[in-house]
Short mmCIF file of C-alpha atoms in Angstrom, two decimals:
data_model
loop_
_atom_site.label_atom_id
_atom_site.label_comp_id
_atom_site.label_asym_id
_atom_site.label_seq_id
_atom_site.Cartn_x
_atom_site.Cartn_y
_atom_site.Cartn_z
CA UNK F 94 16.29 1.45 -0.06
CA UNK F 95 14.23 2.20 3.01
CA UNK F 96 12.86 -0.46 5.45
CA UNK F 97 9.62 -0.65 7.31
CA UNK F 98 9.43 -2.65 10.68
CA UNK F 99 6.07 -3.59 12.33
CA UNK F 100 7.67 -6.25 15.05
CA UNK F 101 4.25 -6.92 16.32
CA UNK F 102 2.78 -9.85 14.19
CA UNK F 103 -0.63 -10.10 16.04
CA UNK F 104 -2.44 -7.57 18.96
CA UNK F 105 -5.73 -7.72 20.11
CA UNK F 106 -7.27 -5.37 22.54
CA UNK F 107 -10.76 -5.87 24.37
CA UNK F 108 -13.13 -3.64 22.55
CA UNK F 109 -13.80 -0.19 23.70
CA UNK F 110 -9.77 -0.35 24.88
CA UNK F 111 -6.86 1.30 23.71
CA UNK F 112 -4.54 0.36 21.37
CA UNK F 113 -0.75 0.85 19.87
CA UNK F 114 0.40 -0.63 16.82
CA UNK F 115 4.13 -0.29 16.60
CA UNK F 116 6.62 0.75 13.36
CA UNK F 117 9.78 1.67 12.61
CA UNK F 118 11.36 2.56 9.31
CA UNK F 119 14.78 3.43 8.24
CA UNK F 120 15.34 6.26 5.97
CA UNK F 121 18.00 8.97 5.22
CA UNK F 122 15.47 11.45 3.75
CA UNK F 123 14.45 14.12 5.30
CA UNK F 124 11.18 14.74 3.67
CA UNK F 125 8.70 12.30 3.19
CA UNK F 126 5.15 10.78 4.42
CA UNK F 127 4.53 7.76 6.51
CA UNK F 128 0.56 6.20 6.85
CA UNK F 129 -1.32 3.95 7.92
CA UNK F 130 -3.63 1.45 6.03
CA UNK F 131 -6.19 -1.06 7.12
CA UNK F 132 -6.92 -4.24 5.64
CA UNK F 133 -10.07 -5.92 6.24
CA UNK F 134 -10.53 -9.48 4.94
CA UNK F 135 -12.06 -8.17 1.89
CA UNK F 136 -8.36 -7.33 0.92
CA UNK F 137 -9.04 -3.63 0.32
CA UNK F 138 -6.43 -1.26 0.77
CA UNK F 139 -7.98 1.34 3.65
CA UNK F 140 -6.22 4.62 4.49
CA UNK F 141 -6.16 5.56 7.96
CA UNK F 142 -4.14 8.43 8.87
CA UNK F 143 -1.11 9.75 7.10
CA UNK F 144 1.52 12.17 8.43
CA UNK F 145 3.96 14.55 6.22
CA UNK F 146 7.57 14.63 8.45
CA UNK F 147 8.14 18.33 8.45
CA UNK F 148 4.93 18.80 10.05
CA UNK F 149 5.94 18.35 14.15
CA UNK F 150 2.35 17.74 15.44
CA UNK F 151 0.80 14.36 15.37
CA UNK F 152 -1.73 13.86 12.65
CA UNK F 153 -5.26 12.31 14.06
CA UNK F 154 -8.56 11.17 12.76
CA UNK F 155 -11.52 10.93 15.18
CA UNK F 156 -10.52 7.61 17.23
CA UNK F 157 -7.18 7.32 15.30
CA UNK F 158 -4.23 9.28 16.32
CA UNK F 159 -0.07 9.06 16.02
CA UNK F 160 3.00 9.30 17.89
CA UNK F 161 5.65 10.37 15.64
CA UNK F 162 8.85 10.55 16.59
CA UNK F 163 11.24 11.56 13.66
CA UNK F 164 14.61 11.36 15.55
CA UNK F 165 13.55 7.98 16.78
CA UNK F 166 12.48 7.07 13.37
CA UNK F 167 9.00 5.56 15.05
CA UNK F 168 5.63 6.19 14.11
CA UNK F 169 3.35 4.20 16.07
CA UNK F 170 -0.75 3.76 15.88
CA UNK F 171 -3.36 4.21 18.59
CA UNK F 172 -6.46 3.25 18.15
CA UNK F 173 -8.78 4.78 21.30
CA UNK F 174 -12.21 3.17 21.85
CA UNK F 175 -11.31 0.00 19.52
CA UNK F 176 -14.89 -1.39 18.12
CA UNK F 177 -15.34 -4.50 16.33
CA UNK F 178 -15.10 -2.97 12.99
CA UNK F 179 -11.48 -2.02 14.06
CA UNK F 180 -10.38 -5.73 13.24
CA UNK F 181 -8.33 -6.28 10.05
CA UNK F 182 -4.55 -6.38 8.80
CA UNK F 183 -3.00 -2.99 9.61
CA UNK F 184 0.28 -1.60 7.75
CA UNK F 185 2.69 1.31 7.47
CA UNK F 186 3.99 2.50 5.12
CA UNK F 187 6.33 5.22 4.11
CA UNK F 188 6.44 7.14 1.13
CA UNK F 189 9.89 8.29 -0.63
CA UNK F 190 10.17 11.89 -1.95
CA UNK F 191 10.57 9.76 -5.47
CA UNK F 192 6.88 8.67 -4.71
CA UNK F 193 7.60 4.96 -4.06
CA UNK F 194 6.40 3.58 -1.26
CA UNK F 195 7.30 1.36 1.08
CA UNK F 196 5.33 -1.05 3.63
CA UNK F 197 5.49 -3.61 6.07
CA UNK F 198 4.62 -6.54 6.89
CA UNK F 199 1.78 -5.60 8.73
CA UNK F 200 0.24 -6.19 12.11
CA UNK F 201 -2.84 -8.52 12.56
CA UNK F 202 -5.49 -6.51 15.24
CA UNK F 203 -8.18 -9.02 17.02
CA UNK F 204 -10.61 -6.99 19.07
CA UNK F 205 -12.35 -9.40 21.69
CA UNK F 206 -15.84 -8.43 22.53
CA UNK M 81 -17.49 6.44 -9.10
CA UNK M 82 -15.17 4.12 -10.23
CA UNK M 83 -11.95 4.97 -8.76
CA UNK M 84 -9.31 1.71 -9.81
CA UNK M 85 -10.83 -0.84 -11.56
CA UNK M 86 -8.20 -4.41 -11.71
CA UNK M 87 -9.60 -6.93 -13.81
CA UNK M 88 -9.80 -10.04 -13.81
CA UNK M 89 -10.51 -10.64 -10.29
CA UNK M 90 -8.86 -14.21 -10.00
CA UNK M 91 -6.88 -16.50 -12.33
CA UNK M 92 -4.95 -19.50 -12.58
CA UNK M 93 -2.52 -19.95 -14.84
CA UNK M 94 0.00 -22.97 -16.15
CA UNK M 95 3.79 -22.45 -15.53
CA UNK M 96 4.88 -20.89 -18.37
CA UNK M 97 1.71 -19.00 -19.50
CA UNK M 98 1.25 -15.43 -20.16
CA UNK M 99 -0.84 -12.91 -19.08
CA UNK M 100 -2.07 -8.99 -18.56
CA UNK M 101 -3.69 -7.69 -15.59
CA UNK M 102 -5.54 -4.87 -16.39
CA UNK M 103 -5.87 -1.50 -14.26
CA UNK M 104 -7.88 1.53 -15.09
CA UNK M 105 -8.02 4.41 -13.36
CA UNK M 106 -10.79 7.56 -14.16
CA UNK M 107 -9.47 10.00 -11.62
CA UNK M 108 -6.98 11.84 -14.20
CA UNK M 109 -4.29 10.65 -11.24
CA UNK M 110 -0.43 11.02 -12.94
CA UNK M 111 1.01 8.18 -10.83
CA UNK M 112 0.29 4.59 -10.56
CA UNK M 113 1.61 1.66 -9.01
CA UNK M 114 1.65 -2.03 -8.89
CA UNK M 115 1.93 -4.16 -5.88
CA UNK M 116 1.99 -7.91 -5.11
CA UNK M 117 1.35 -9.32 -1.65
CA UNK M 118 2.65 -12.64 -0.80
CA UNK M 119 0.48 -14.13 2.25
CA UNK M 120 1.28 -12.50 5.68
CA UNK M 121 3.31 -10.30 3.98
CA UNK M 122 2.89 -6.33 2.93
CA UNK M 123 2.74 -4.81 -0.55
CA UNK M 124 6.40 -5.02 -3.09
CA UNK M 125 6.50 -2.22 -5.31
CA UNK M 126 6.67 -4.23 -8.87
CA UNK M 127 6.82 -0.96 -11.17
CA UNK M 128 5.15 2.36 -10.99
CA UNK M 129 4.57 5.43 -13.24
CA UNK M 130 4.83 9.04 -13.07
CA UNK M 131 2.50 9.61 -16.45
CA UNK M 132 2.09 8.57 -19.74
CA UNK M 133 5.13 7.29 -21.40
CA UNK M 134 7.13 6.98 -18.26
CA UNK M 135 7.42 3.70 -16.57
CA UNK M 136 10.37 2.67 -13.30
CA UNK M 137 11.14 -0.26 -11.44
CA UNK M 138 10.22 -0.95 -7.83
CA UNK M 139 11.27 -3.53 -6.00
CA UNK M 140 10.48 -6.78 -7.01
CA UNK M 141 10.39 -6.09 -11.23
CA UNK M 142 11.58 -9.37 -12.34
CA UNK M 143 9.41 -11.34 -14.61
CA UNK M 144 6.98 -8.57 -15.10
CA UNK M 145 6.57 -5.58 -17.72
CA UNK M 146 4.51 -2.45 -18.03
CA UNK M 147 3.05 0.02 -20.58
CA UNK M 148 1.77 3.42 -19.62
CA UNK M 149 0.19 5.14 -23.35
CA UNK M 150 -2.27 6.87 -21.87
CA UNK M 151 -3.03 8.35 -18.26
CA UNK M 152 -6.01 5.75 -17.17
CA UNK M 153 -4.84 2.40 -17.67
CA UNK M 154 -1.44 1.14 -16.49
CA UNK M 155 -1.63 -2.59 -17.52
CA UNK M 156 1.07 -5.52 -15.68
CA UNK M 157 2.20 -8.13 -17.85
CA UNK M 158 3.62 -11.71 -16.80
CA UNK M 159 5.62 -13.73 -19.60
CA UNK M 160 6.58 -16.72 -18.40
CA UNK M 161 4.60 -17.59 -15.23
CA UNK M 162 6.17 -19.16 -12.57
CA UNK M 163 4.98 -20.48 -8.78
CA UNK M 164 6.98 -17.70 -7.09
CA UNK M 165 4.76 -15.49 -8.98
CA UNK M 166 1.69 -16.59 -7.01
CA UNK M 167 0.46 -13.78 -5.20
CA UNK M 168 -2.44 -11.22 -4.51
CA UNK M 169 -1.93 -7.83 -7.17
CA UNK M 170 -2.39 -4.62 -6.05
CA UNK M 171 -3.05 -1.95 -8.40
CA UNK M 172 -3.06 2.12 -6.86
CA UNK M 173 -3.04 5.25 -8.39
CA UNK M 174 -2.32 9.10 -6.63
CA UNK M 175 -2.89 12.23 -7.58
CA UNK M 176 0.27 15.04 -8.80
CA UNK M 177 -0.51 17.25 -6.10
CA UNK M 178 0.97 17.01 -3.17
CA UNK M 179 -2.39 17.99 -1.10
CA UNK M 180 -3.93 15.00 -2.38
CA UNK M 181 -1.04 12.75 -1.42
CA UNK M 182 -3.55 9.42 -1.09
CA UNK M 183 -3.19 6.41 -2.64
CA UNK M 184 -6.33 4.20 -4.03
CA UNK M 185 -5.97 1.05 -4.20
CA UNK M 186 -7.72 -1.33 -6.43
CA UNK M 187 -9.97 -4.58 -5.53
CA UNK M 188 -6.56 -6.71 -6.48
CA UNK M 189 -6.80 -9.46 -8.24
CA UNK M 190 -6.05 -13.02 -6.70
CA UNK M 191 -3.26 -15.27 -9.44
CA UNK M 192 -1.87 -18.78 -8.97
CA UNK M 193 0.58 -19.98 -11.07
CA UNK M 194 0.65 -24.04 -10.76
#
């Protein structure tokens, strides 16, 4: 089965900073889709950016963006200009060519006025 | 614009006690899914569905069962409850195409087993 690793349990950035939210994931597929969700405390399940691995360049939404790194097996978050509304549960997840996904156990983002 | 609908909301139940939590979907989506979160944890696949009629395993199936007879609702059903069971329940459905390769997520619905 694959694994997804976020090793960073809590980050907080001052806002208008930069951020990178950290994941790993273990797979011997070679086609597949990795994302990014946000969860704010209302528990709902937000999509932030998703990335299909046969496509080489980094996927990015407005302040959002990726760094994927197939070979590496990493596919990290940043988050440019954090604002307040940036705060919540984030998670990866990856998404077998069988459809099932896969997530982690997310990273907690304070941003700090 | 309903998207997933997961009712109830919240429940308790007794160890031992039954229940079905209910998801609806009204996006003609093929594939659905059910998730629990544990606290501080992610989302465990329980069981998805590729269409009507055709239900698989995730990973965490035991002690639950699903039905798929028709393409909108994809309903999870606990015989049995026990504590381990507590958790928050994610329903999500996706669309065949591959273009459209989102999942939405229902409100989830909040069960402790005591």
């Amino acid at each position: 089965a694959q694994t997804v690793t976020q090793s960073q349990p809590e980050m907080s950035v001052q806002e208008a900073e930069t951020v990178t939210l950290s994941c790993t994931y273990d797979t011997s597929e070679s086609d597949y889709y990795l994302f990014w969700y946000k969860q704010p405390p209302s528990r709902q399940m937000i999509l932030v950016i998703r990335q299909e691995a046969y496509k080489q360049q980094n996927a990015t939404e407005n302040r959002f963006s990726v760094n994927f790194q197939k070979a590496a097996k990493s596919f990290s978050l940043k988050i440019s200009d954090s604002q307040l509304g940036d705060a919540a549960m984030y998670f990866c997840a990856y998404r077998s060519t069988g459809n099932q996904f896969y997530f982690g156990t997310g990273t907690s983002l304070t941003v700090i006025p | 614009n309903a998207g997933v609908t997961q009712t109830p909301k919240f429940r308790i139940l007794k160890i031992g006690q039954s229940m079905t939590l209910q998801c609806t979907q009204d996006m003609n989506h093929n594939y659905m899914y059910w998730y629990r979160q544990d606290p501080g944890m992610g989302l465990k696949l329980i069981y998805y569905s590729v269409g009507a009629g055709i239900t698989d395993k995730g990973e965490v199936p035991n002690g639950y069962n699903v039905s798929r007879s028709t393409t909108e609702d994809f309903p999870l059903r606990l015989e049995l409850a026990a504590p381990s069971q507590t958790s928050v329940y994610f329903c999500a459905s996706k669309d065949l195409d591959e273009a459209k390769n989102i999942q939405y997520f229902g409100a989830g619905t909040r069960l402790s087993v005591l």
